XYZ file of C-alpha atoms in Angstrom:
346
model
C 54.089 -48.602 86.972
C 52.615 -47.368 83.896
C 49.247 -49.246 83.335
C 50.004 -47.941 79.604
C 52.191 -50.787 79.541
C 52.732 -54.254 79.527
C 53.412 -56.054 83.036
C 57.172 -55.128 84.063
C 58.180 -59.100 83.329
C 56.945 -59.310 79.451
C 58.728 -56.230 79.298
C 61.935 -57.319 80.549
C 61.863 -60.072 78.109
C 61.022 -58.449 75.355
C 63.896 -56.651 75.741
C 66.064 -59.278 76.305
C 65.039 -61.187 73.726
C 65.571 -57.442 71.413
C 69.009 -57.127 72.729
C 69.781 -61.178 71.736
C 68.625 -59.789 67.983
C 69.909 -57.096 67.569
C 72.753 -56.213 64.780
C 76.369 -55.349 67.035
C 76.911 -51.290 67.095
C 79.923 -50.454 65.049
C 79.059 -50.721 61.316
C 76.965 -53.059 58.742
C 76.484 -56.651 59.289
C 78.078 -58.983 57.272
C 76.205 -61.133 54.865
C 76.901 -63.917 57.224
C 75.046 -62.149 59.983
C 72.838 -60.294 58.627
C 71.321 -63.993 57.395
C 71.540 -64.704 61.137
C 69.122 -61.857 61.785
C 67.239 -61.804 59.194
C 66.041 -64.645 60.302
C 65.654 -64.420 63.500
C 63.450 -61.665 62.925
C 61.432 -63.876 61.092
C 60.483 -66.169 64.193
C 59.709 -62.747 65.508
C 56.920 -61.797 62.687
C 55.916 -64.752 62.449
C 54.419 -65.314 66.269
C 52.660 -61.788 65.583
C 52.019 -61.572 62.048
C 53.573 -60.052 59.318
C 50.889 -57.785 59.468
C 52.044 -56.208 62.633
C 55.367 -55.512 60.903
C 53.027 -53.457 57.929
C 50.913 -51.298 60.707
C 54.312 -50.183 62.439
C 55.863 -48.992 59.016
C 52.671 -47.646 58.419
C 52.056 -45.436 61.286
C 56.332 -44.797 61.866
C 55.671 -42.956 58.822
C 52.495 -40.797 59.095
C 54.187 -40.079 62.170
C 57.153 -38.977 59.901
C 55.301 -37.005 57.993
C 53.385 -34.745 60.795
C 54.932 -31.369 61.326
C 56.118 -31.990 64.752
C 57.681 -35.210 63.870
C 60.661 -34.579 65.830
C 58.976 -34.755 69.078
C 56.609 -38.178 67.624
C 58.542 -40.335 65.532
C 59.798 -41.715 69.206
C 61.679 -44.664 70.269
C 63.518 -44.495 67.092
C 67.344 -45.888 66.710
C 69.919 -43.391 67.058
C 71.346 -43.763 63.053
C 68.077 -41.426 62.585
C 69.588 -38.534 64.606
C 71.602 -35.606 62.675
C 71.001 -32.405 61.125
C 67.787 -31.702 58.583
C 64.564 -32.651 58.984
C 64.119 -36.064 61.106
C 60.731 -36.993 59.536
C 61.766 -36.927 55.400
C 65.161 -38.662 56.897
C 62.301 -41.789 58.405
C 60.061 -41.204 54.960
C 63.330 -41.853 52.638
C 64.471 -44.669 54.650
C 61.670 -47.103 55.395
C 60.263 -46.185 51.297
C 61.519 -49.856 49.854
C 60.991 -51.405 53.762
C 58.367 -54.427 52.175
C 57.843 -56.811 54.791
C 57.275 -59.910 52.236
C 60.513 -59.034 50.369
C 62.698 -57.518 53.987
C 62.226 -61.111 55.696
C 62.487 -63.176 53.428
C 65.657 -61.932 52.799
C 65.360 -61.307 49.173
C 67.767 -57.647 49.504
C 70.597 -57.230 51.746
C 69.744 -54.242 53.704
C 71.671 -51.059 54.998
C 72.775 -49.863 58.163
C 69.911 -47.929 59.303
C 67.463 -50.153 57.731
C 68.956 -53.265 60.461
C 68.589 -50.543 63.698
C 65.156 -49.573 62.198
C 64.217 -53.581 61.952
C 65.717 -54.425 64.724
C 63.661 -51.690 66.716
C 59.885 -52.406 65.276
C 60.510 -56.700 65.904
C 61.610 -55.146 70.380
C 58.965 -52.803 70.655
C 56.929 -54.610 73.380
C 53.828 -54.035 72.066
C 52.353 -56.940 69.806
C 48.693 -58.705 69.225
C 46.445 -59.627 65.937
C 45.046 -56.932 63.711
C 41.938 -57.576 62.131
C 41.043 -56.393 58.861
C 37.504 -55.852 58.079
C 35.813 -53.947 55.505
C 32.808 -51.966 57.184
C 31.240 -50.240 53.325
C 32.117 -50.486 49.751
C 30.815 -48.425 47.191
C 31.748 -47.859 43.671
C 32.691 -43.880 45.259
C 34.448 -45.099 48.508
C 35.862 -47.952 50.336
C 35.991 -47.440 54.446
C 37.477 -49.957 55.716
C 38.651 -50.175 60.141
C 41.186 -51.710 61.163
C 40.770 -53.427 64.608
C 44.224 -53.798 67.173
C 43.156 -55.719 70.231
C 45.965 -54.894 72.690
C 44.314 -56.163 75.760
C 45.137 -59.460 75.998
C 49.250 -58.582 75.580
C 49.124 -56.017 77.517
C 49.473 -58.207 80.610
C 48.276 -57.250 85.243
C 47.022 -54.365 85.128
C 49.671 -51.886 87.646
C 48.842 -52.842 91.363
C 47.607 -48.592 91.668
C 45.065 -49.273 88.147
C 43.566 -51.859 89.943
C 43.037 -51.413 93.774
C 41.169 -47.567 92.431
C 40.040 -50.079 90.161
C 38.439 -52.008 93.147
C 37.602 -48.699 94.796
C 35.656 -46.554 92.155
C 34.966 -49.143 88.737
C 36.363 -48.622 85.425
C 34.778 -47.209 82.299
C 35.359 -48.648 78.876
C 35.400 -45.340 76.818
C 37.059 -43.871 73.074
C 39.459 -41.392 72.781
C 39.871 -40.070 68.289
C 43.283 -38.495 67.560
C 45.446 -37.905 64.499
C 47.237 -39.880 62.861
C 50.868 -38.943 63.320
C 50.207 -39.260 67.339
C 48.950 -42.895 67.343
C 52.466 -44.030 67.132
C 53.929 -41.948 70.168
C 50.499 -42.396 71.317
C 51.375 -46.477 71.100
C 54.785 -46.690 72.423
C 54.023 -44.350 75.411
C 50.823 -44.454 76.078
C 47.952 -41.139 76.299
C 49.375 -38.617 78.249
C 47.755 -35.331 79.177
C 48.819 -31.760 76.103
C 46.385 -29.198 78.019
C 49.541 -27.411 78.918
C 51.738 -28.029 75.845
C 52.387 -26.707 72.639
C 50.922 -29.704 70.972
C 47.174 -28.618 72.841
C 45.043 -27.555 69.373
C 41.655 -27.393 70.692
C 42.301 -25.533 74.904
C 41.090 -27.008 77.931
C 37.440 -26.123 78.554
C 36.773 -29.102 80.524
C 40.242 -28.570 82.782
C 43.177 -30.267 82.423
C 43.732 -34.393 81.202
C 43.541 -36.555 78.413
C 39.462 -36.098 76.716
C 37.920 -39.119 76.107
C 33.974 -39.170 75.656
C 31.720 -42.998 75.871
C 30.346 -42.523 72.801
C 32.541 -44.182 70.153
C 30.625 -42.169 67.250
C 31.861 -38.756 69.185
C 35.294 -39.667 69.547
C 34.952 -40.511 65.318
C 34.148 -37.126 65.051
C 36.800 -35.547 66.600
C 38.960 -38.060 64.643
C 37.451 -36.705 61.082
C 37.721 -33.322 61.453
C 41.958 -33.238 62.045
C 42.223 -36.370 59.457
C 40.419 -33.599 57.162
C 43.198 -31.414 58.248
C 46.480 -32.960 57.655
C 46.055 -36.478 56.238
C 45.325 -35.198 52.780
C 48.294 -33.117 52.825
C 51.201 -34.258 50.608
C 53.557 -34.614 52.905
C 50.101 -37.529 54.247
C 49.413 -38.602 50.586
C 53.364 -39.781 50.360
C 52.812 -41.709 53.720
C 50.593 -43.149 52.738
C 52.271 -44.367 49.262
C 53.655 -47.382 50.517
C 53.307 -50.908 50.994
C 52.612 -51.472 54.333
C 48.558 -50.087 52.755
C 48.723 -52.061 50.418
C 49.855 -55.168 52.558
C 47.200 -53.786 55.186
C 43.913 -53.993 53.489
C 44.360 -56.289 50.569
C 44.658 -53.741 47.752
C 45.236 -55.504 44.684
C 48.172 -53.038 43.633
C 49.538 -49.720 43.871
C 46.894 -48.246 40.902
C 44.682 -48.005 43.677
C 46.384 -45.507 45.458
C 46.614 -42.836 41.795
C 42.442 -43.872 41.955
C 41.750 -43.094 46.001
C 41.968 -40.644 47.987
C 42.778 -41.736 51.752
C 42.156 -40.311 54.639
C 42.680 -41.982 58.170
C 40.586 -41.112 61.392
C 41.896 -43.028 64.728
C 40.005 -44.377 67.648
C 41.862 -45.572 70.581
C 39.908 -47.610 72.996
C 40.581 -47.735 77.029
C 39.914 -48.160 80.802
C 40.327 -45.555 82.907
C 39.145 -44.923 86.186
C 35.322 -43.633 87.430
C 35.423 -40.516 89.170
C 35.100 -41.183 93.575
C 31.824 -41.947 94.216
C 29.705 -38.704 95.973
C 30.736 -38.343 99.518
C 33.946 -40.917 98.713
C 37.229 -39.404 101.240
C 40.150 -38.988 99.167
C 43.447 -36.777 98.714
C 44.649 -37.448 95.221
C 43.576 -33.633 93.604
C 43.954 -35.795 90.193
C 41.411 -37.739 89.796
C 38.907 -38.610 87.206
C 36.254 -36.097 86.610
C 32.927 -36.707 84.631
C 31.083 -33.944 81.932
C 28.170 -35.399 81.077
C 29.444 -37.866 78.270
C 32.706 -36.575 78.691
C 35.687 -38.030 81.148
C 38.926 -36.051 81.929
C 41.842 -37.572 83.181
C 43.914 -35.994 84.714
C 46.657 -39.345 85.660
C 47.487 -41.101 82.552
C 48.607 -44.136 86.221
C 44.282 -44.373 85.117
C 44.243 -45.062 81.297
C 44.704 -48.290 80.443
C 44.700 -48.319 76.789
C 42.944 -51.599 74.729
C 42.012 -50.781 71.332
C 43.622 -49.426 68.763
C 40.649 -48.867 66.288
C 41.972 -47.267 62.360
C 39.322 -47.041 59.586
C 40.152 -45.846 56.341
C 38.264 -44.042 54.260
C 39.004 -44.291 49.799
C 37.637 -41.787 47.543
C 37.068 -42.276 44.037
C 38.860 -38.798 42.505
C 36.560 -36.877 40.352
C 37.759 -37.573 36.593
C 37.067 -34.846 34.386
C 33.577 -36.110 32.579
C 34.375 -35.688 28.643
C 31.546 -33.205 28.432
C 33.504 -31.158 30.177
C 36.798 -31.736 28.945
C 35.204 -30.545 25.600
C 33.671 -27.709 26.992
C 37.249 -26.525 28.586
C 38.834 -26.971 25.900
C 36.605 -25.030 22.943
C 36.938 -22.179 25.431
C 40.565 -21.911 24.966
C 40.279 -22.302 21.204
C 38.331 -19.408 21.509
C 40.836 -17.585 24.113
C 43.471 -18.408 21.575
C 41.412 -17.269 18.298
C 40.976 -13.722 19.898
C 44.071 -12.747 20.776
C 45.170 -13.789 16.824
C 42.517 -11.822 15.783
C 43.705 -9.113 18.045
C 47.064 -9.832 16.797
C 46.126 -9.559 12.569
C 44.467 -6.073 13.609
C 47.575 -4.923 14.955
C 49.536 -6.155 12.432
C 47.045 -4.459 10.057
């Protein structure tokens, strides 16, 4: 059993409900079938809130904007697979997907939207996200979104429970990139130490790296955010109804006026390393190096929360004095060119 997912009974229950609500596999839904489908989705989302749907759409768009979208946009409906860049197709399909409009039935959904909405509301993770403003000023604003999954994870796996009794657990933090969050929420935290996706080496050996300090984890996430989330593709991913709805922004104009950066940090419980002198045949035990933990076995990780910190930095506008100076320089340059041309004519 995976400690990163809900209990088996909860997953089965979700899947059965999802199968009952999914659209038929052949062709688009009729108007009557679509109305029934949307009504069932509305019923599902009123229990887990529209904000979760907004978060799902935003995280999927961020995964699509990353350079490894083919690997990290999982799960995704079969209707999205085909020739060309998968990320581009996802961004195009989700462009007009506004949660409020979507679930109110204000417009008909095309085939890919139907499939995506069915998949999103059938995912086994759901819960209450809480949004708080941590700081604000005229030049920048920070918003933190905390997605608490502890209550919806169900009981830990027997392996996790047994090792927790023997060795104990620790609350730790893992900073990552926005393009990875969608995959981690759905598939868990797995070691990338010996794969092409490992960017920072394995100085402490193979495993998933954690810190017992939240600030340390945010530093890793912040460095990742500076390197990727200001790219054109990520700014396109941000430009969406989901972000406006999540952060209660007044309008899309705010997105034009600010540069957006987001750094995600996962909070988790992990199995502690064996005590000194404790005999064990498990070669994949957790290791500790100062304030850092390395967990080779992903079954020893139980994700409990996702912290998303959004930073809005107001774009610098050109001052009137600077604008006048640039204009004067251009005018002087133009006059010099005109004078030289006039001398040559003579």
